[in-house]
Coordinates of C-alpha atoms in Angstrom, one line a residue:
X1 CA 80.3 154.0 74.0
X2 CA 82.2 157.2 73.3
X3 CA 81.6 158.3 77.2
X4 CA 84.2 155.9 78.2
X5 CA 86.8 157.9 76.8
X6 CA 88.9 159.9 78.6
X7 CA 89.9 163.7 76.7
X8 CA 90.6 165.2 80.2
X9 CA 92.2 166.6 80.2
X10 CA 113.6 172.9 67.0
X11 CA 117.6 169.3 62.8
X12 CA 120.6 168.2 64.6
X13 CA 122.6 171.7 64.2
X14 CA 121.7 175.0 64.1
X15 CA 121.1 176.0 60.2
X16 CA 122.1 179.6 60.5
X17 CA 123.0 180.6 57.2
X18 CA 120.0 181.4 55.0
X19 CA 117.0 178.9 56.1
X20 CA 116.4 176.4 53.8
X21 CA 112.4 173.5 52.4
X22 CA 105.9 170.7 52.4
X23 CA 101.9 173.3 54.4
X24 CA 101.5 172.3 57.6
X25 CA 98.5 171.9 59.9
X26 CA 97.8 174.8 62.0
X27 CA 97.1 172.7 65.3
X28 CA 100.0 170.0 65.3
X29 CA 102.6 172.1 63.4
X30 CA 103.6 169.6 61.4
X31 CA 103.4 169.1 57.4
X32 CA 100.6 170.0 55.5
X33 CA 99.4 167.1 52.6
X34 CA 100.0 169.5 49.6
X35 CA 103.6 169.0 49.5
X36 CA 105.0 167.8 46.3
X37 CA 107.0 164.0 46.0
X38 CA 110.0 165.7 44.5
X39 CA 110.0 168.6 47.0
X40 CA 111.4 166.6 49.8
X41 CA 114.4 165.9 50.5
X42 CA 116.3 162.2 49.7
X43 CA 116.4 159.8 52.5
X44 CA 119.4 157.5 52.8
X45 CA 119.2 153.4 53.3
X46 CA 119.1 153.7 57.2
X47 CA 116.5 156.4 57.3
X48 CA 114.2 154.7 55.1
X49 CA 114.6 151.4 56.9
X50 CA 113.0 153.6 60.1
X51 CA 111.3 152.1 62.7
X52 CA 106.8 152.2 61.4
X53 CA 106.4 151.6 65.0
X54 CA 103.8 149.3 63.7
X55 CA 104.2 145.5 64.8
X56 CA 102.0 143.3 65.9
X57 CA 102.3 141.0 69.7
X58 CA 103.2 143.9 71.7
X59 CA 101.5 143.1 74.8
X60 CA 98.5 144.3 76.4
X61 CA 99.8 147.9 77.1
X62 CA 99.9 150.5 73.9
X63 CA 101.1 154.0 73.6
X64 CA 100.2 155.2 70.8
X65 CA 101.3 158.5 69.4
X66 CA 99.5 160.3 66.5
X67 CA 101.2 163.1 64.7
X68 CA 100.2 164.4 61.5
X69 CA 103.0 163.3 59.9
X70 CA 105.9 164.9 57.4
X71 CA 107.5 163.0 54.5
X72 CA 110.7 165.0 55.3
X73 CA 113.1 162.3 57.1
X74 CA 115.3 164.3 59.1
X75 CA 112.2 166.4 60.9
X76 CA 110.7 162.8 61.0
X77 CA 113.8 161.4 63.0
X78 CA 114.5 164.5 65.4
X79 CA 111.1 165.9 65.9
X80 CA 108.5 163.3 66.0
X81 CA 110.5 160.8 66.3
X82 CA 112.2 162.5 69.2
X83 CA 108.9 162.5 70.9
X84 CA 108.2 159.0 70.7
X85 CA 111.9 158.2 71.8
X86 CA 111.5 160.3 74.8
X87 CA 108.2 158.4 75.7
X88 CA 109.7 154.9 75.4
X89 CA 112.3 155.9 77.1
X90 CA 110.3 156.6 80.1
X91 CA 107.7 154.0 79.9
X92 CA 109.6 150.8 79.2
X93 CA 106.3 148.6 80.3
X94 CA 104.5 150.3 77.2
X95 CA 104.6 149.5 73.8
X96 CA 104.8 152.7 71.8
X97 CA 103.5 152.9 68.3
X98 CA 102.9 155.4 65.8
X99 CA 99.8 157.3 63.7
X100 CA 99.9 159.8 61.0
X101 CA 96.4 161.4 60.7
X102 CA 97.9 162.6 57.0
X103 CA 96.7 159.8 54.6
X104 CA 98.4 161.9 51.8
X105 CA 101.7 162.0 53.6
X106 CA 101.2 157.9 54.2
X107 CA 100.7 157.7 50.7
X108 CA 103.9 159.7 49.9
X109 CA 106.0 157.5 52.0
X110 CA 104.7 154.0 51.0
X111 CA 105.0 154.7 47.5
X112 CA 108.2 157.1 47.2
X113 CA 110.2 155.4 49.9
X114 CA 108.8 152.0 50.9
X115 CA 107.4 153.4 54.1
X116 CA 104.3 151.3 55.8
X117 CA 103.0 153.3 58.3
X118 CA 99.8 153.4 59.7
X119 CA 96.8 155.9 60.1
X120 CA 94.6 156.0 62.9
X121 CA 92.1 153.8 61.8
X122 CA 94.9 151.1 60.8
X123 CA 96.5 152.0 64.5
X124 CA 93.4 151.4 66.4
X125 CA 92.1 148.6 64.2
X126 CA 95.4 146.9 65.1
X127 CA 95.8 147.7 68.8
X128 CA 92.2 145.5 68.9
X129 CA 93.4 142.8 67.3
X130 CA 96.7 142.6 69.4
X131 CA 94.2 142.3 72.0
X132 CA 95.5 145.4 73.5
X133 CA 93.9 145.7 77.2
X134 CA 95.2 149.6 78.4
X135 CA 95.0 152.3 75.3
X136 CA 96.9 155.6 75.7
X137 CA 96.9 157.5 73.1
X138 CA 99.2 160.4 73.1
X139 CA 99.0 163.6 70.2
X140 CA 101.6 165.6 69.0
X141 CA 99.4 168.4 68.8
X142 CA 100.3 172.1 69.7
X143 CA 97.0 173.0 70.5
X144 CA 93.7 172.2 71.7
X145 CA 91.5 173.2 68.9
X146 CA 89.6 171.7 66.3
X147 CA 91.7 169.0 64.6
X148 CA 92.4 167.8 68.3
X149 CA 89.0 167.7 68.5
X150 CA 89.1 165.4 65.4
X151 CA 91.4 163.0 66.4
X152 CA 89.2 162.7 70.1
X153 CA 86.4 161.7 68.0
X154 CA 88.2 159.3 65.9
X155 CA 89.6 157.8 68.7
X156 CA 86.5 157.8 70.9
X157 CA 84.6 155.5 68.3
X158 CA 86.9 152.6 69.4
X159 CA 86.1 153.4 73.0
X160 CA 84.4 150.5 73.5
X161 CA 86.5 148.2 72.1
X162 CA 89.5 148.5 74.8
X163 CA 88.9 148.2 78.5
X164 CA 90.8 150.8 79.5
X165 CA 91.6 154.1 77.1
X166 CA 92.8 157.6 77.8
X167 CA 93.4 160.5 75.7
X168 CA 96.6 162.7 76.8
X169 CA 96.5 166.8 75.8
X170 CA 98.2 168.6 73.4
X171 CA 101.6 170.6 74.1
X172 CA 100.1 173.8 75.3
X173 CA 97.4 172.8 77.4
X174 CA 98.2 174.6 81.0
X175 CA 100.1 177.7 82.3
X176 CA 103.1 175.4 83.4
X177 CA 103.4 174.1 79.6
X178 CA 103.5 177.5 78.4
X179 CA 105.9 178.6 81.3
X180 CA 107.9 175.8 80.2
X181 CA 108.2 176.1 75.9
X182 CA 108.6 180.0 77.0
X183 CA 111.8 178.5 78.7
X184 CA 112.9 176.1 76.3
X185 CA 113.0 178.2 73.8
X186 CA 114.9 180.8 75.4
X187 CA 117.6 178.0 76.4
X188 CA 118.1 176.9 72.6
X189 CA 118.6 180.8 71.8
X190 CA 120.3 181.8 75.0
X191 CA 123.5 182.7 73.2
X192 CA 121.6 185.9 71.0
X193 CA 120.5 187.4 73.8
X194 CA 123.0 190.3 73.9
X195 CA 120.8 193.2 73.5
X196 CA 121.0 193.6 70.0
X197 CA 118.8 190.2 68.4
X198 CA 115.4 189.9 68.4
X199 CA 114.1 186.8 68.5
X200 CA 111.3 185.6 66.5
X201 CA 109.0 182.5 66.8
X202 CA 107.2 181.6 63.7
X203 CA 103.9 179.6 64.0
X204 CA 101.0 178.7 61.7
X205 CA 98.3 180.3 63.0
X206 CA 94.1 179.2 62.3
X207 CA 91.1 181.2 61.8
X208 CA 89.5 179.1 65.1
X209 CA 89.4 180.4 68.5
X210 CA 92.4 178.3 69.3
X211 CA 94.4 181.0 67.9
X212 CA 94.7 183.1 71.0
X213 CA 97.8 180.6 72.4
X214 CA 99.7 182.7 69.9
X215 CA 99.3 185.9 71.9
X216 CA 99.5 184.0 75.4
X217 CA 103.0 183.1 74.2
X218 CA 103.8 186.5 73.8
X219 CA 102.2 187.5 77.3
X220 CA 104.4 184.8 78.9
X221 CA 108.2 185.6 77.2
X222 CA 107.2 189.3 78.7
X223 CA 106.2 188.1 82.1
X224 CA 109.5 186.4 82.1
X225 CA 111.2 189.7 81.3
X226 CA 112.2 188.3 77.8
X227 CA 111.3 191.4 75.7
X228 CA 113.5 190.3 72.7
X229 CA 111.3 187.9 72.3
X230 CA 108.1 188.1 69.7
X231 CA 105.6 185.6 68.3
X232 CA 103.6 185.8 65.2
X233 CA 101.9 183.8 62.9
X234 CA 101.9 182.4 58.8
X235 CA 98.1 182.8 58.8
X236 CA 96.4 184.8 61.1
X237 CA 97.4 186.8 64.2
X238 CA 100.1 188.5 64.7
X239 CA 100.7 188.6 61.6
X240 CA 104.4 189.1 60.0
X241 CA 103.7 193.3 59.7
X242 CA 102.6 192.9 63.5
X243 CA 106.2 191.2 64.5
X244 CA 108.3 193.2 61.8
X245 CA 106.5 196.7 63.6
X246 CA 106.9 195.3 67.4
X247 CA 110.6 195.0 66.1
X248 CA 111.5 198.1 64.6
X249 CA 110.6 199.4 67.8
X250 CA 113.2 198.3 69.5
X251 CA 117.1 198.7 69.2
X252 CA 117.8 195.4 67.1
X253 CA 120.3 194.7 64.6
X254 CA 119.9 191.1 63.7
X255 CA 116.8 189.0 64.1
X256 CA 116.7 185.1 64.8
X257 CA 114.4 183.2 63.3
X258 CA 112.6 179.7 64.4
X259 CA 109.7 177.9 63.9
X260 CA 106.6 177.7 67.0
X261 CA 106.0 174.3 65.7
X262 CA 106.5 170.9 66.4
X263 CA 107.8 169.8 63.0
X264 CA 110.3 172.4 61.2
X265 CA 108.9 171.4 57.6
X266 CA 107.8 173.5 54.6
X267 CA 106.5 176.7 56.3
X268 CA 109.8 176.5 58.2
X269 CA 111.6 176.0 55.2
X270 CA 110.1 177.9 53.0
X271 CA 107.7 180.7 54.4
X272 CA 110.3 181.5 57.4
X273 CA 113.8 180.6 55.5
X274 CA 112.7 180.6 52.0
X275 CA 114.3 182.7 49.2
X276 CA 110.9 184.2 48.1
X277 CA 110.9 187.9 48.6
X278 CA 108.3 187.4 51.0
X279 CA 109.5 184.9 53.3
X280 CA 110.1 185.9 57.0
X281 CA 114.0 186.0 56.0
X282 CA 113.9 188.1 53.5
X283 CA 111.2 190.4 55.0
X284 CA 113.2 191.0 57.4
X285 CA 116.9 191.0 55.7
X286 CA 114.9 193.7 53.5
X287 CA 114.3 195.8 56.1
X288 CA 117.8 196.0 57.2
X289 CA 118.5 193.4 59.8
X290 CA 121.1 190.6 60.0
X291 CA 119.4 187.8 60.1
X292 CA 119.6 184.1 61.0
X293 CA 117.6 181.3 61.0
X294 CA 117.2 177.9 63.4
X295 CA 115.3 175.1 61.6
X296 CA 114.5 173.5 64.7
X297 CA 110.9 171.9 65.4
X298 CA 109.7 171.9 69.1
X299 CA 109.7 168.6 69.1
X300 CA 113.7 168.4 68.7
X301 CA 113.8 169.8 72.3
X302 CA 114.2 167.7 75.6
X303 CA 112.1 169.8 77.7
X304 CA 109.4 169.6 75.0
X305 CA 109.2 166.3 74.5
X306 CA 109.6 166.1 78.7
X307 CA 105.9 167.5 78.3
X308 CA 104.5 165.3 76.0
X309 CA 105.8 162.3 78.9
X310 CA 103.9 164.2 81.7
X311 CA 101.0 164.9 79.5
X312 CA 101.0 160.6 78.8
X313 CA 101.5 160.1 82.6
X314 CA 98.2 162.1 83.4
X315 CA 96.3 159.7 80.9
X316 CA 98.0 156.4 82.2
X317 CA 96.7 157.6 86.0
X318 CA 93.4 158.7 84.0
X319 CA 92.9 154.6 83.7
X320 CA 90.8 153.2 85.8
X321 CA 91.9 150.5 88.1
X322 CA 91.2 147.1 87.3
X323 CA 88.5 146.8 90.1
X324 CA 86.7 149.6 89.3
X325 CA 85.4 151.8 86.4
X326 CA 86.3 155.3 85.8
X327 CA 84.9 158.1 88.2
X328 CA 83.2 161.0 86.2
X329 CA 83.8 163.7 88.2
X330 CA 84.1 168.0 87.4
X331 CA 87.0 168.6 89.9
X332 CA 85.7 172.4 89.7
X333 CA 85.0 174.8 92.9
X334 CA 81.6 176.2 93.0
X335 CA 81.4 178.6 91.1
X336 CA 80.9 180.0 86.9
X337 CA 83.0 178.7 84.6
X338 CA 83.8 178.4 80.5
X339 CA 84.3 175.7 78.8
X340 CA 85.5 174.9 75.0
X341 CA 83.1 172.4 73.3
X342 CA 83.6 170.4 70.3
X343 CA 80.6 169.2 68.8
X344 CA 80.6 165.7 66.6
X345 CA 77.8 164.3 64.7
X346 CA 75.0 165.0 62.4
X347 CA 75.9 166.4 58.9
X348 CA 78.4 168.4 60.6
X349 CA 76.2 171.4 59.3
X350 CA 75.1 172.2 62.9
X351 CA 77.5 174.0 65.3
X352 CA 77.2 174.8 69.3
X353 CA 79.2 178.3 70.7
X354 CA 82.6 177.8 72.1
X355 CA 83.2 178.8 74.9
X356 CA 80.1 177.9 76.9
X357 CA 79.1 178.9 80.2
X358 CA 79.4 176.3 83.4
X359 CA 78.4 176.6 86.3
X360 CA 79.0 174.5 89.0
X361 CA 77.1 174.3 92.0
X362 CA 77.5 171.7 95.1
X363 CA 79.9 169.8 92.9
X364 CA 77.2 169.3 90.2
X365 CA 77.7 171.0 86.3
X366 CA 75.4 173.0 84.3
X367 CA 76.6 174.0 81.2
X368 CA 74.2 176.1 78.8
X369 CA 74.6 175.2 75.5
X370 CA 73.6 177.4 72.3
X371 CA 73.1 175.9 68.9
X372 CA 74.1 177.5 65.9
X373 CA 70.0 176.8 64.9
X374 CA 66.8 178.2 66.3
X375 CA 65.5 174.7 65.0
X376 CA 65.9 172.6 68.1
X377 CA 62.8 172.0 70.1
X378 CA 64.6 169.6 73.0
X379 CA 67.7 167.8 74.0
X380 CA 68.4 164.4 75.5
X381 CA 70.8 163.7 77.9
X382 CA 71.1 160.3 79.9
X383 CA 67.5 159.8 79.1
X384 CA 66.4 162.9 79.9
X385 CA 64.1 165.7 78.5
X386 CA 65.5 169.1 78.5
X387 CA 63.8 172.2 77.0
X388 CA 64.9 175.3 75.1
X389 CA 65.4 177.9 78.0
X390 CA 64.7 180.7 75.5
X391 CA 62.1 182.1 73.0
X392 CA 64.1 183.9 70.7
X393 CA 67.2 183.2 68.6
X394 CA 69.1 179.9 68.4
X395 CA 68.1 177.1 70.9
X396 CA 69.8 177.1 74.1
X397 CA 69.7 174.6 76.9
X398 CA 71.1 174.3 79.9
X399 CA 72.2 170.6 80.3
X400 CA 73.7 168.8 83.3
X401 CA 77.0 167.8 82.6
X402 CA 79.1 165.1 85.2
X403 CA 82.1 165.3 83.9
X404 CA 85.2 167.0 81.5
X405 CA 87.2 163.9 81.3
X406 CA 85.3 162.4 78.5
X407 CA 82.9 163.0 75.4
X408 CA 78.9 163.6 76.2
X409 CA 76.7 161.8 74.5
X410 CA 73.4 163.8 73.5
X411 CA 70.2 163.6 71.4
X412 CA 69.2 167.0 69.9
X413 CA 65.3 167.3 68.0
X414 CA 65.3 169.6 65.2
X415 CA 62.4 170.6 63.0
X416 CA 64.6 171.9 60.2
X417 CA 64.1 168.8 58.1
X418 CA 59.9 169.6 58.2
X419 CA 59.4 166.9 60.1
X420 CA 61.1 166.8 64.1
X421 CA 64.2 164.1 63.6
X422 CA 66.4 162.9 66.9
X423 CA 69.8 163.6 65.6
X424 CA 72.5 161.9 68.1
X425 CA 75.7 164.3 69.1
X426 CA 78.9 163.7 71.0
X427 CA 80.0 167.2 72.8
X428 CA 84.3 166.9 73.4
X429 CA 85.2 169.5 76.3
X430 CA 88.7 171.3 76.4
X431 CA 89.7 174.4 78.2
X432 CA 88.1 175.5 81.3
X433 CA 88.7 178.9 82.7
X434 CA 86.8 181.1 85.3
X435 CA 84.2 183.2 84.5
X436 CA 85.2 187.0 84.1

């Protein structure tokens, strides 16, 4: 079953001449599908005879890390595969293997370079027939938003398949991980900071709620008293204007430019360092300053990649001993909480609000849930009945919930469909944060 799952939870040099060239997805930072074949770059012999990560007999312990993949080798090499370095590097008794969520970008590589690699299906399919015993799987993501969300759910239908499986978060999933890309990032740029450069961190940006990491950044380089510093987005929020405004009211001459993502690949190539009149270069060159870009991903970066290690050490001590099965547990004060929910199932037409309110009394969880429907009459949970706790508007229950650590299995009636129909759901939980 899905509830045995476990969720709980910048190129080699500097290029600093003009910035040079594949979307990318907003959560991972990484490539997005719609690149062309003949946009990327040429590998030589040795990078296209790159490890897939993909054998078979590797033991009964797997690591396996799913990005969403580039077709550009060099961001391939440095920044993903700089991640999965650092990990076998500091888990020798694991096996680690590789997924690209990107079935494009697989497609690219297998039929332009030669390139097996797998997808998550192929990963997990294979992991199960290598008899794998203890599953961590590790994302590159940046976030935890919706395509995180995705790849849980993927993942989570093979829960039952593997006797021990955990899930490890994305990069900026707690106050220490953004204190510590905050300080990253100012080490790989310590040498503009002379009063005169502004620093700018480019990253994709979404339309979901996940978004607001963007400004948090920002809060957190001015906490640390790094006012040169300024994030904005491709996207959404801040927006280019936003940065180009919040530096024209300082006292800059020259602006550095660098990617808030874990792959630097066509947005950092071309939307940040690109010759098109509105690319963050030339914006910005337009409007008088000197400036420089770094086509670095995050992933390129030692203390990064030190995150994604803890992040995998949290889900190996997430396993449950071999004598006993997992505890489901809130590890939450008393008190109200809110909590991010992903919802999986149905059509994918219905929709619950995110955050939702917790509250947690004498260790037990009550989380009110509101549907995106006024068309559901009761919910099941662990065999339970629970009724609408309102008359108007969209359905909302209030639900018990055990534990954060892994997905929820629920049955929600609706009478949208003219005749009441059980509809099975899985509810993923991310972020909690106290109540204002």
């Amino acid at each position: 079953m899905k509830r045995k799952l476990f969720s709980a939870l910048l190129a080699v040099a500097l290029a600093l001449t003009g910035c040079a060239q594949g979307g990318q997805s907003a959560e991972t930072g990484q490539e997005d599908p719609a690149q062309s074949p003949e946009s990327a770059p040429e590998e030589t012999a040795e990078e296209t005879a790159e490890d897939p990560r993909n054998q078979d007999g590797i033991g009964e312990r797997e690591l396996l890390v799913i990005s969403f993949g580039t077709s550009y080798p060099e961001p391939r090499r440095l920044d993903i595969g700089g991640i999965e370095d650092a990990l076998d590097e500091a888990f020798p008794e694991w096996s680690v293997r590789r997924a690209f969520t990107s079935q494009t970008i697989l497609d690219k590589l297998k039929d332009r370079d030669g390139l097996a690699m797998d997808n998550v299906q192929l990963a997990l399919d294979r992991a199960k027939a290598n008899g794998v015993e203890s599953l961590v799987v590790q994302p590159t993501h940046l976030m935890d938003g919706l395509e995180y969300y995705e790849m849980l759910f993927s993942v989570a239908d093979y829960a039952g398949d593997f006797p021990k499986l955990a899930v490890g978060r994305p990069l900026l999933s707690s106050d220490e991980d953004f204190d510590a890309v905050a300080e990253a990032v100012a080490a790989v740029t310590a040498e503009y900071r002379d009063g005169e450069t502004a620093v700018c961190l480019m990253g994709h940006g979404t339309e979901a709620d996940s978004n607001q990491i963007y400004g948090k950044m920002q809060g957190v380089f001015t906490e640390k008293g790094l006012s040169e510093y300024f994030v904005g987005t491709v996207e959404a929020e801040p927006s280019l204007d936003d940065v180009l405004s919040a530096v024209k009211a300082g006292n800059y001459r020259r602006v550095v430019l660098l990617p808030m993502m874990i792959v630097a690949g066509d947005h950092a190539l071309n939307d940040m360092a690109g010759d098109d009149d509105d690319s963050w270069k030339n914006v910005f060159t337009a409007a008088g300053y000197e400036t420089l870009c770094l086509l670095r991903g995050l992933g390129e970066l030692e203390p990064i990649q030190a995150i994604f290690v803890s992040h995998a050490q949290a889900a190996m001590d997430n396993l449950a001993p071999e004598e006993t099965a997992p505890a489901a547990s809130l590890d939450l004060a008393d008190g109200a909480y809110t909590v991010e929910v992903g919802l999986d199932g149905g059509s994918g037409r219905a929709g619950v609000e995110s955050p939702a309110p917790l509250t947690v009394q004498d260790g037990a969880g009550t989380l009110r849930l509101t549907w995106s429907s006024p068309n559901y009459d009761y919910m099941k949970v662990n065999g339970e009945r629970y009724l609408p706790v309102n008359t108007e508007g969209n359905s909302v229950f209030e639900i018990p919930v055990a534990a954060l650590d892994m997905p929820l299995e629920v049955i929600a009636d609706t009478t949208a469909m003219g005749q009441p129909h059980e509809i099975t759901y899985s509810l993923a939980f991310g972020e909690v944060t106290p109540a204002p």
